[in-house]
Short mmCIF file of C-alpha atoms and ligand atoms in Angstrom, two decimals:
data_model
loop_
_atom_site.label_atom_id
_atom_site.label_comp_id
_atom_site.label_asym_id
_atom_site.label_seq_id
_atom_site.Cartn_x
_atom_site.Cartn_y
_atom_site.Cartn_z
CA MET E 98 -32.63 -11.58 -16.67
CA PRO E 99 -29.76 -12.79 -18.82
CA GLY E 100 -27.78 -15.67 -17.32
CA PRO E 101 -24.19 -15.32 -16.21
CA THR E 102 -21.54 -14.97 -18.90
CA PRO E 103 -20.10 -18.41 -19.60
CA ARG E 104 -16.63 -18.97 -18.23
CA PRO E 105 -13.84 -19.23 -20.77
CA VAL E 106 -13.09 -22.68 -22.14
CA ALA E 107 -9.41 -21.82 -22.02
CA TYR E 108 -8.18 -18.97 -19.85
CA LEU E 109 -4.90 -17.80 -21.35
CA ASP E 110 -4.56 -14.34 -19.81
CA HIS E 111 -2.52 -15.17 -16.70
CA GLY E 112 -0.17 -12.31 -17.59
CA ALA E 113 -2.99 -9.91 -16.76
CA THR E 114 -4.27 -11.81 -13.75
CA SER E 115 -4.39 -15.45 -12.71
CA TRP E 116 -7.68 -17.38 -12.86
CA PRO E 117 -9.06 -19.42 -11.30
CA LYS E 118 -7.45 -19.08 -7.89
CA PRO E 119 -6.42 -22.16 -5.92
CA GLN E 120 -9.25 -23.31 -3.60
CA GLN E 121 -7.00 -22.58 -0.59
CA VAL E 122 -6.95 -18.92 -1.61
CA VAL E 123 -10.73 -18.77 -1.97
CA ASP E 124 -11.12 -20.46 1.43
CA ALA E 125 -8.69 -18.04 3.06
CA VAL E 126 -10.54 -15.01 1.70
CA VAL E 127 -13.85 -16.42 2.92
CA ARG E 128 -12.33 -17.16 6.32
CA ALA E 129 -11.01 -13.60 6.53
CA LEU E 130 -14.44 -12.18 5.74
CA THR E 131 -16.19 -14.60 8.08
CA ASP E 132 -13.91 -14.99 11.07
CA LEU E 133 -11.28 -12.26 10.98
CA GLY E 134 -13.63 -9.37 11.34
CA GLY E 135 -11.70 -7.11 13.71
CA ASN E 136 -9.50 -4.28 12.50
CA PRO E 137 -5.93 -5.61 12.48
CA GLY E 138 -3.46 -3.57 14.51
CA ARG E 139 -6.26 -1.51 16.00
CA GLY E 140 -7.42 -3.56 18.96
CA ALA E 141 -6.33 -6.28 21.34
CA TYR E 142 -9.63 -8.12 21.68
CA ALA E 143 -9.62 -11.67 20.41
CA MET E 144 -11.02 -11.13 16.90
CA ALA E 145 -8.77 -8.15 16.14
CA LEU E 146 -5.80 -10.11 17.43
CA ASP E 147 -6.72 -13.01 15.16
CA ALA E 148 -6.77 -10.63 12.18
CA SER E 149 -3.40 -9.14 13.20
CA ARG E 150 -1.93 -12.62 13.55
CA ALA E 151 -3.24 -13.72 10.16
CA ILE E 152 -1.58 -10.71 8.52
CA PHE E 153 1.63 -11.36 10.44
CA GLU E 154 1.65 -14.99 9.24
CA ALA E 155 0.85 -14.02 5.66
CA ARG E 156 3.79 -11.60 5.64
CA ARG E 157 6.14 -14.30 6.91
CA THR E 158 4.95 -16.81 4.31
CA CYS E 159 5.44 -14.29 1.49
CA ALA E 160 8.85 -13.27 2.85
CA GLU E 161 9.98 -16.88 2.98
CA LEU E 162 8.83 -17.52 -0.57
CA LEU E 163 10.60 -14.46 -1.96
CA GLY E 164 13.82 -14.71 0.04
CA VAL E 165 13.30 -11.69 2.29
CA PRO E 166 15.26 -12.31 5.52
CA ASP E 167 13.25 -9.97 7.77
CA SER E 168 9.56 -9.92 6.93
CA ARG E 169 9.25 -6.36 8.26
CA ASP E 170 10.93 -5.24 5.04
CA LEU E 171 8.16 -6.76 2.93
CA LEU E 172 5.26 -4.32 2.70
CA PHE E 173 1.69 -5.00 1.68
CA GLN E 174 0.60 -2.52 -0.96
CA PRO E 175 -2.64 -2.15 -2.95
CA GLY E 176 -0.81 -3.61 -5.96
CA CYS E 177 2.38 -3.60 -7.94
CA THR E 178 1.50 -0.21 -9.37
CA ALA E 179 1.33 1.29 -5.88
CA GLY E 180 4.60 -0.45 -4.95
CA CYS E 181 6.35 0.92 -8.06
CA ASN E 182 5.09 4.42 -7.29
CA LEU E 183 6.45 4.21 -3.74
CA MET E 184 9.85 2.82 -4.72
CA LEU E 185 10.29 5.47 -7.44
CA LYS E 186 8.69 8.58 -5.97
CA GLY E 187 9.89 7.74 -2.47
CA VAL E 188 13.51 7.50 -3.60
CA LEU E 189 14.11 9.77 -6.61
CA LYS E 190 14.41 13.52 -6.07
CA PRO E 191 14.71 16.42 -8.52
CA GLY E 192 18.31 16.54 -9.72
CA ASP E 193 18.73 12.75 -9.48
CA ARG E 194 19.64 10.75 -12.55
CA VAL E 195 18.05 7.36 -13.19
CA VAL E 196 18.89 4.73 -15.80
CA VAL E 197 15.97 2.58 -16.93
CA GLY E 198 15.40 -0.17 -19.51
CA SER E 199 13.04 0.51 -22.41
CA MET E 200 10.71 -2.45 -21.77
CA GLU E 201 8.97 -0.99 -18.73
CA HIS E 202 5.24 -1.19 -18.08
CA ASN E 203 3.33 2.02 -17.44
CA ALA E 204 3.48 1.22 -13.70
CA VAL E 205 7.11 2.37 -13.98
CA ALA E 206 7.07 4.48 -17.14
CA ARG E 207 4.36 6.88 -15.99
CA PRO E 208 5.77 7.59 -12.51
CA LEU E 209 9.13 8.20 -14.21
CA GLU E 210 7.57 10.54 -16.78
CA HIS E 211 5.99 12.37 -13.84
CA LEU E 212 9.32 12.55 -12.00
CA ALA E 213 11.03 13.78 -15.18
CA ARG E 214 8.65 16.75 -15.20
CA LEU E 215 9.75 17.47 -11.62
CA GLY E 216 13.43 17.49 -12.56
CA VAL E 217 14.62 13.89 -12.39
CA GLU E 218 16.84 13.02 -15.34
CA VAL E 219 15.52 9.79 -16.88
CA VAL E 220 17.95 7.98 -19.19
CA VAL E 221 16.29 5.18 -21.17
CA VAL E 222 18.49 2.31 -22.36
CA ASN E 223 17.06 0.53 -25.38
CA ALA E 224 16.54 -3.21 -25.16
CA ASP E 225 17.47 -5.40 -28.14
CA SER E 226 14.91 -6.89 -30.53
CA THR E 227 14.16 -9.76 -28.11
CA GLY E 228 13.37 -7.30 -25.32
CA LEU E 229 16.60 -7.90 -23.41
CA VAL E 230 18.30 -4.96 -21.72
CA ASP E 231 22.05 -5.41 -22.21
CA PRO E 232 23.89 -4.85 -18.90
CA ASP E 233 26.85 -3.41 -20.86
CA ASP E 234 24.62 -0.64 -22.19
CA VAL E 235 23.43 0.12 -18.67
CA GLU E 236 27.00 0.15 -17.42
CA ARG E 237 27.99 2.69 -20.08
CA GLN E 238 25.23 4.99 -18.82
CA VAL E 239 25.97 4.68 -15.10
CA ARG E 240 29.66 5.19 -15.85
CA ALA E 241 28.97 8.31 -17.91
CA ALA E 242 27.54 10.25 -14.96
CA PRO E 243 26.48 9.43 -11.40
CA ALA E 244 23.08 7.74 -11.18
CA ARG E 245 20.87 7.43 -8.13
CA ALA E 246 19.26 4.24 -9.41
CA VAL E 247 19.02 1.63 -12.13
CA VAL E 248 15.41 0.61 -12.74
CA CYS E 249 14.39 -2.52 -14.58
CA GLN E 250 11.56 -5.01 -14.73
CA HIS E 251 12.31 -8.61 -13.81
CA ALA E 252 10.39 -9.92 -16.82
CA SER E 253 8.47 -8.34 -19.67
CA ASN E 254 4.69 -8.51 -19.76
CA LEU E 255 4.91 -8.24 -23.57
CA THR E 256 7.74 -10.52 -24.67
CA GLY E 257 8.25 -12.68 -21.57
CA THR E 258 11.97 -11.75 -21.67
CA VAL E 259 13.71 -12.36 -18.35
CA GLN E 260 16.09 -9.50 -17.57
CA LEU E 261 19.55 -10.05 -16.08
CA ILE E 262 18.72 -8.44 -12.74
CA GLY E 263 21.68 -9.93 -10.87
CA ASP E 264 24.14 -8.42 -13.37
CA LEU E 265 22.31 -5.09 -13.42
CA ALA E 266 22.32 -4.97 -9.61
CA ASP E 267 26.09 -5.62 -9.53
CA ILE E 268 26.65 -2.80 -12.01
CA ALA E 269 24.37 -0.43 -10.11
CA HIS E 270 26.07 -1.14 -6.80
CA GLU E 271 29.59 -0.85 -8.25
CA HIS E 272 28.68 2.68 -9.27
CA GLY E 273 26.90 3.62 -6.06
CA ALA E 274 23.40 3.36 -7.52
CA LEU E 275 20.33 1.55 -6.20
CA MET E 276 18.69 -1.34 -8.06
CA LEU E 277 14.90 -0.94 -8.25
CA VAL E 278 12.88 -3.77 -9.79
CA ASP E 279 9.33 -4.17 -11.08
CA GLY E 280 8.74 -7.87 -10.49
CA ALA E 281 5.06 -8.03 -11.49
CA GLN E 282 5.70 -10.78 -14.04
CA GLY E 283 8.44 -12.48 -12.05
CA ALA E 284 6.99 -13.49 -8.70
CA GLY E 285 5.42 -16.94 -8.81
CA HIS E 286 6.71 -17.70 -12.31
CA LEU E 287 10.42 -17.48 -11.46
CA ASP E 288 12.25 -18.93 -8.49
CA ILE E 289 13.00 -15.68 -6.72
CA ASP E 290 15.42 -14.91 -3.94
CA ILE E 291 15.32 -11.14 -3.58
CA SER E 292 18.40 -11.02 -1.33
CA ALA E 293 20.46 -13.05 -3.77
CA LEU E 294 19.23 -10.91 -6.69
CA GLY E 295 20.66 -7.81 -5.04
CA ALA E 296 17.55 -5.65 -5.49
CA ASP E 297 17.26 -2.67 -3.16
CA ALA E 298 13.54 -2.51 -3.90
CA TYR E 299 11.35 -5.12 -5.56
CA ALA E 300 7.66 -4.53 -6.25
CA THR E 301 5.25 -7.21 -7.36
CA SER E 302 1.58 -7.99 -7.85
CA GLY E 303 -0.24 -10.44 -5.63
CA HIS E 304 -2.74 -11.50 -8.24
CA LYS E 305 -0.64 -12.63 -11.19
CA GLY E 306 1.86 -15.49 -10.80
CA MET E 307 1.47 -15.25 -7.02
CA LEU E 308 -2.15 -16.50 -7.48
CA GLY E 309 -3.63 -14.25 -4.80
CA PRO E 310 -6.64 -11.92 -5.01
CA GLN E 311 -6.58 -8.55 -6.76
CA GLY E 312 -6.09 -5.44 -4.67
CA VAL E 313 -2.94 -6.56 -2.92
CA GLY E 314 0.71 -6.47 -3.88
CA LEU E 315 4.12 -6.58 -2.24
CA LEU E 316 7.03 -4.19 -2.01
CA TYR E 317 10.40 -5.18 -0.62
CA LEU E 318 12.53 -2.29 0.60
CA ALA E 319 16.10 -3.02 1.69
CA PRO E 320 16.51 -2.32 5.42
CA ASP E 321 18.75 0.69 4.87
CA LEU E 322 16.68 2.24 2.08
CA ASP E 323 14.77 5.15 3.56
CA ALA E 324 11.99 5.84 1.07
CA GLN E 325 9.77 8.86 1.59
CA THR E 326 6.22 7.76 2.50
CA GLN E 327 3.65 8.46 -0.20
CA ILE E 328 0.59 7.84 1.98
CA GLU E 329 0.26 9.12 5.53
CA GLY E 330 -2.47 8.17 7.96
CA GLY E 331 -3.50 6.01 10.84
CA THR E 332 -1.33 3.15 12.02
CA GLY E 333 -3.14 2.35 15.28
CA GLY E 334 -1.49 2.27 18.67
CA GLY E 335 -0.21 4.84 21.08
CA GLY E 336 1.95 6.79 18.65
CA SER E 337 -1.23 8.30 17.28
CA GLU E 338 -0.58 11.71 18.78
CA SER E 339 2.59 12.09 16.74
CA PRO E 340 2.13 14.19 13.57
CA ASP E 341 4.64 11.98 11.72
CA MET E 342 4.48 8.47 10.41
CA PRO E 343 6.31 6.06 12.72
CA PRO E 344 9.83 5.13 11.58
CA GLU E 345 9.25 1.40 12.12
CA ARG E 346 8.34 -1.00 9.34
CA PRO E 347 5.94 -2.25 8.24
CA ASP E 348 3.72 0.43 9.81
CA ARG E 349 5.62 3.32 8.23
CA TYR E 350 4.43 2.30 4.77
CA GLU E 351 1.05 0.78 5.60
CA ALA E 352 -1.17 3.62 6.77
CA GLY E 353 -4.88 2.88 6.87
CA THR E 354 -6.87 -0.25 7.59
CA ALA E 355 -5.25 -3.32 6.07
CA ASN E 356 -6.87 -5.30 3.26
CA THR E 357 -7.30 -8.37 5.47
CA PRO E 358 -9.09 -10.58 2.90
CA GLY E 359 -6.52 -9.71 0.23
CA VAL E 360 -3.51 -10.15 2.47
CA VAL E 361 -4.73 -13.40 3.99
CA GLY E 362 -5.63 -14.68 0.53
CA LEU E 363 -2.15 -13.76 -0.69
CA GLY E 364 -0.61 -15.58 2.27
CA ALA E 365 -2.51 -18.74 1.34
CA ALA E 366 -1.47 -18.26 -2.28
CA ALA E 367 2.20 -17.91 -1.30
CA ALA E 368 1.96 -21.16 0.67
CA PHE E 369 0.45 -22.83 -2.40
CA VAL E 370 3.18 -21.47 -4.68
CA ALA E 371 5.87 -22.56 -2.20
CA ALA E 372 4.52 -26.11 -2.22
CA GLU E 373 3.66 -26.44 -5.91
CA GLY E 374 6.12 -23.96 -7.43
CA PRO E 375 8.82 -26.16 -8.96
CA GLU E 376 6.37 -28.58 -10.60
CA GLN E 377 4.13 -25.72 -11.66
CA ARG E 378 6.99 -23.81 -13.28
CA ARG E 379 8.11 -26.92 -15.15
CA ARG E 380 4.60 -27.42 -16.56
CA GLU E 381 4.21 -23.74 -17.43
CA ALA E 382 7.53 -23.79 -19.28
CA GLU E 383 6.51 -26.90 -21.24
CA LEU E 384 3.14 -25.45 -22.24
CA THR E 385 4.70 -22.10 -23.11
CA ARG E 386 7.26 -23.74 -25.36
CA ARG E 387 4.58 -25.82 -27.12
CA LEU E 388 2.46 -22.71 -27.67
CA HIS E 389 5.46 -20.69 -28.88
CA GLU E 390 6.60 -23.36 -31.37
CA GLY E 391 3.03 -24.05 -32.47
CA ILE E 392 2.37 -20.39 -33.31
CA LEU E 393 5.63 -20.20 -35.26
CA GLU E 394 4.38 -23.08 -37.41
CA ILE E 395 1.29 -21.12 -38.50
CA GLU E 396 1.91 -19.13 -41.64
CA GLY E 397 2.14 -15.37 -41.19
CA PHE E 398 2.70 -15.33 -37.41
CA HIS E 399 5.73 -13.80 -35.73
CA VAL E 400 6.34 -14.38 -32.04
CA LEU E 401 7.87 -11.49 -30.09
CA GLY E 402 10.74 -11.91 -27.66
CA PRO E 403 13.42 -14.55 -27.28
CA PRO E 404 13.45 -17.64 -29.54
CA PRO E 405 12.33 -21.06 -28.25
CA GLY E 406 14.84 -22.52 -25.83
CA VAL E 407 15.78 -19.20 -24.25
CA PRO E 408 14.18 -18.87 -20.79
CA ARG E 409 11.09 -16.67 -20.62
CA VAL E 410 8.20 -16.24 -18.25
CA PRO E 411 5.04 -17.97 -19.53
CA ILE E 412 4.00 -15.23 -21.92
CA VAL E 413 3.80 -15.58 -25.69
CA SER E 414 2.85 -12.53 -27.78
CA ALA E 415 2.52 -12.61 -31.54
CA VAL E 416 1.61 -10.51 -34.55
CA HIS E 417 0.21 -11.71 -37.85
CA ASP E 418 1.09 -10.35 -41.30
CA ARG E 419 -2.53 -9.89 -42.39
CA VAL E 420 -4.92 -10.23 -39.44
CA ASP E 421 -5.01 -7.59 -36.70
CA ALA E 422 -4.49 -8.61 -33.08
CA ASP E 423 -7.84 -7.22 -31.94
CA ARG E 424 -9.67 -9.29 -34.56
CA ILE E 425 -7.83 -12.39 -33.46
CA ALA E 426 -8.67 -11.75 -29.79
CA PHE E 427 -12.33 -11.16 -30.61
CA ALA E 428 -12.59 -14.36 -32.63
CA LEU E 429 -10.76 -16.37 -29.97
CA ASP E 430 -13.27 -15.18 -27.40
CA ARG E 431 -16.50 -15.33 -29.37
CA THR E 432 -15.93 -18.46 -31.43
CA TYR E 433 -13.70 -20.56 -29.22
CA GLY E 434 -14.15 -19.30 -25.64
CA ILE E 435 -10.45 -18.52 -25.35
CA ALA E 436 -9.47 -15.55 -23.17
CA ALA E 437 -6.38 -13.75 -24.51
CA ARG E 438 -5.49 -10.09 -24.69
CA ALA E 439 -4.84 -7.84 -27.67
CA GLY E 440 -3.52 -4.28 -27.69
CA LEU E 441 -0.60 -2.51 -26.06
CA HIS E 442 -0.80 -4.23 -22.65
CA CYS E 443 -0.13 -0.95 -20.77
CA ALA E 444 3.39 -1.10 -22.16
CA PRO E 445 3.86 1.46 -24.94
CA TRP E 446 7.60 1.73 -24.21
CA ALA E 447 7.96 -2.02 -24.79
CA HIS E 448 5.85 -2.00 -27.95
CA ARG E 449 7.90 0.89 -29.30
CA THR E 450 11.10 -1.01 -28.54
CA ILE E 451 9.89 -4.14 -30.31
CA GLY E 452 8.34 -2.21 -33.20
CA THR E 453 4.70 -3.11 -32.54
CA ILE E 454 3.42 0.23 -31.26
CA ASP E 455 1.17 0.73 -34.30
CA CYS E 456 -0.34 -2.75 -34.48
CA GLY E 457 -0.22 -4.10 -30.92
CA ALA E 458 -0.03 -7.85 -30.41
CA ILE E 459 -2.09 -10.81 -29.30
CA ARG E 460 -0.79 -12.03 -25.96
CA PHE E 461 -1.20 -15.42 -24.31
CA GLY E 462 -0.35 -15.75 -20.64
CA VAL E 463 0.02 -19.35 -19.52
CA GLY E 464 -0.50 -20.27 -15.87
CA TRP E 465 -0.99 -22.95 -13.27
CA SER E 466 -4.53 -23.80 -14.40
CA ASN E 467 -3.66 -24.51 -18.05
CA SER E 468 -3.43 -27.88 -19.74
CA GLU E 469 -2.18 -29.21 -23.07
CA GLU E 470 -5.77 -29.16 -24.32
CA HIS E 471 -5.93 -25.39 -23.76
CA VAL E 472 -2.78 -24.88 -25.77
CA GLU E 473 -3.85 -27.20 -28.60
CA LEU E 474 -7.25 -25.52 -28.74
CA ALA E 475 -5.58 -22.10 -29.01
CA LEU E 476 -3.28 -23.28 -31.79
CA ARG E 477 -6.17 -24.82 -33.76
CA ALA E 478 -8.18 -21.65 -33.30
CA LEU E 479 -5.35 -19.39 -34.46
CA GLN E 480 -4.85 -21.54 -37.54
CA GLU E 481 -8.56 -21.33 -38.40
CA ILE E 482 -8.86 -17.60 -37.72
CA VAL E 483 -6.01 -16.59 -40.00
CA SER E 484 -7.07 -19.07 -42.73
CA SER E 485 -10.68 -17.92 -42.92
CA MET F 201 -14.97 -7.65 48.14
CA SER F 202 -13.02 -10.76 47.30
CA GLY F 203 -10.01 -11.51 49.38
CA ARG F 204 -8.09 -12.70 46.30
CA GLN F 205 -4.56 -11.40 46.23
CA ARG F 206 -3.64 -9.32 43.23
CA ARG F 207 -0.70 -10.55 41.20
CA THR F 208 1.84 -8.28 39.64
CA PHE F 209 2.86 -8.84 36.02
CA VAL F 210 5.54 -7.37 33.81
CA VAL F 211 4.34 -5.78 30.57
CA PHE F 212 6.38 -5.28 27.42
CA GLY F 213 5.32 -2.63 24.91
CA PHE F 214 6.29 -2.56 21.23
CA THR F 215 6.21 0.07 18.53
CA THR F 216 4.44 -2.10 15.92
CA THR F 217 1.84 -4.85 16.03
CA HIS F 218 4.23 -6.86 13.86
CA ALA F 219 6.95 -6.65 16.51
CA ALA F 220 4.51 -7.53 19.32
CA LEU F 221 3.27 -10.61 17.46
CA ALA F 222 6.79 -11.67 16.43
CA ALA F 223 7.82 -11.41 20.09
CA GLU F 224 4.76 -13.36 21.21
CA GLN F 225 5.49 -16.16 18.78
CA LEU F 226 9.18 -16.33 19.59
CA LEU F 227 8.64 -16.39 23.35
CA LYS F 228 5.88 -19.00 23.13
CA ASP F 229 8.10 -21.16 20.89
CA LEU F 230 10.84 -20.95 23.51
CA GLY F 231 8.47 -21.93 26.30
CA VAL F 232 7.98 -18.49 27.88
CA PRO F 233 4.27 -17.99 28.59
CA VAL F 234 2.97 -14.59 27.45
CA THR F 235 -0.48 -13.09 27.08
CA PRO F 236 -1.27 -10.30 24.61
CA ILE F 237 -3.20 -7.47 26.25
CA PRO F 238 -4.22 -3.97 25.18
CA SER F 239 -1.23 -1.66 25.75
CA PRO F 240 -1.73 -0.06 29.18
CA LYS F 241 -1.76 3.74 29.11
CA SER F 242 0.79 3.71 31.91
CA LEU F 243 3.47 2.41 29.49
CA GLY F 244 3.23 5.72 27.64
CA GLY F 245 5.21 6.49 24.49
CA ALA F 246 4.55 5.68 20.86
CA LEU F 247 3.48 2.07 21.27
CA CYS F 248 1.26 -0.18 19.21
CA GLY F 249 -2.05 -1.36 20.64
CA ILE F 250 -0.84 -4.77 21.77
CA ALA F 251 1.47 -5.41 24.70
CA LEU F 252 2.69 -8.69 26.15
CA ARG F 253 2.04 -9.64 29.76
CA LEU F 254 4.55 -11.96 31.48
CA ASP F 255 5.24 -13.47 34.83
CA PRO F 256 7.99 -11.37 36.50
CA VAL F 257 10.21 -14.46 36.87
CA ASP F 258 10.37 -14.78 33.07
CA ALA F 259 10.90 -11.11 32.25
CA ALA F 260 14.69 -10.81 32.29
CA ARG F 261 15.23 -13.96 30.21
CA ALA F 262 12.52 -12.90 27.77
CA GLU F 263 14.11 -9.51 27.24
CA ILE F 264 17.48 -11.12 26.47
CA LEU F 265 15.87 -13.54 24.00
CA LEU F 266 14.15 -10.68 22.19
CA GLU F 267 17.25 -8.53 22.04
CA ARG F 268 19.11 -11.40 20.39
CA VAL F 269 16.75 -11.25 17.41
CA GLU F 270 16.62 -7.44 17.36
CA LEU F 271 13.04 -7.31 18.58
CA ALA F 272 13.57 -4.48 20.99
CA VAL F 273 11.12 -4.01 23.83
CA ALA F 274 10.17 -0.36 23.49
CA ALA F 275 8.68 0.05 26.96
CA ARG F 276 8.60 -2.02 30.10
CA GLY F 277 6.26 -1.66 33.04
CA GLU F 278 4.33 -3.48 35.68
CA ILE F 279 0.62 -3.97 36.11
CA GLU F 280 -1.55 -5.58 38.67
CA ASP F 281 -3.85 -8.35 37.56
CA VAL F 282 -7.47 -7.25 37.38
C1 LIG I 66 5.43 -5.62 -15.88
C2 LIG I 66 4.27 -5.11 -15.08
N1 LIG I 66 4.46 -4.16 -14.15
C3 LIG I 66 3.45 -3.69 -13.38
C4 LIG I 66 2.16 -4.15 -13.52
C5 LIG I 66 1.09 -3.56 -12.67
O1 LIG I 66 0.56 -4.48 -11.78
P1 LIG I 66 -0.83 -4.21 -11.02
O2 LIG I 66 -1.84 -3.98 -12.11
O3 LIG I 66 -1.06 -5.47 -10.26
O4 LIG I 66 -0.65 -3.03 -10.15
C6 LIG I 66 1.90 -5.14 -14.49
C7 LIG I 66 0.52 -5.67 -14.67
O5 LIG I 66 -0.22 -5.35 -15.51
C8 LIG I 66 2.97 -5.63 -15.28
O6 LIG I 66 2.76 -6.57 -16.19
#
């Protein structure tokens, strides 16, 4: 039997998913599988109660981290993709008009394309060459005709650009529209206070900057936002004879048995991020800047997104004049043990906006587990790959 | 048959497990003893599976404390200890 695949020497794909996970997260998942065996919300015997309590606590920890005043408004979802689907399909109806930035990931772009086929008018506002959606452009569109919602990512998974969500939310609300946000690349990497941001819905992954396990994400829905459920099913309890989903949150949007290991792991991860966040973000920013400037020094490379010094989430994507991104990624992996991702990153809208739809890009995602050595190794490797 | 006297308790029902557990935590933090129990059928209605059992002397104060934080008690009843 072949042995296990060696672990990467430098894991620089935190934009796709974080690795490794903090030991506290691993321990929490193991504890959930070992000790929290009962079905949460489905029984009142001790082990089921323990599972229910662990989920309750995890929700509170996540809510505190993200600035959600009432944790009932923070819903556990299978991922950011599921959260985006709920906040878009649950809110937008045929005949509605929606204004959206052009940097969106397919988690938003595809549900919107689907809704467009059902009669939702989707107006795409082009971002500039750094990936930034100009709030003035959005304002022009929401002023031109009534819009049900403005939709925008918090940060780009291609360019690392941080969007001006606060300004966009003000504009949306001034014109009677909702502000719906895909925060997959924001949570954990940015200091987020969802209430202060003014988002009416904010979806995020649990497994990226939040450092939790895969298979769990979060969706904040403002208390007065009545989104149509997308999944109906069991919620436990005595309301079972009703044909309708209960009106109360979180149950309304969490049909089916909860992902206890994922949720409990995410709770432990949120506690870790709350404790380590400021220092972690400072280190990530430093490493990201070094990587960004280092790549710019290598002949033939162009870095996408904002220039050094402008805030970005810890993502650096680049293209080279002569060497294709897929070849670079392959060499990084095979020769140097560096994990980085080439291609379109599930974001064709963004690549089209930036002008890289035909060539793709090589993307580095920096995270909590990275060191200066990882960055220096990547820079040396890039230099050698394009010189050979 | 034991000659032990049965005690009467007040039971609060909630519509979600989240609300029941939030109420449990709040009341315990404020020094009101509560015990989670399976929701008794007699409470009826669309309740979650967990109810809170309290001593009758604490019930009125507990209900006021919960109302203050918008954790409405969805059903209220009495049960005899078993
Ligand atoms: C900007 C953005 N939105 C949404 C997603 C989807 O997240 P998930 O795969 O966790 O559902 C991703 C992750 O790839 C992303 O980068």
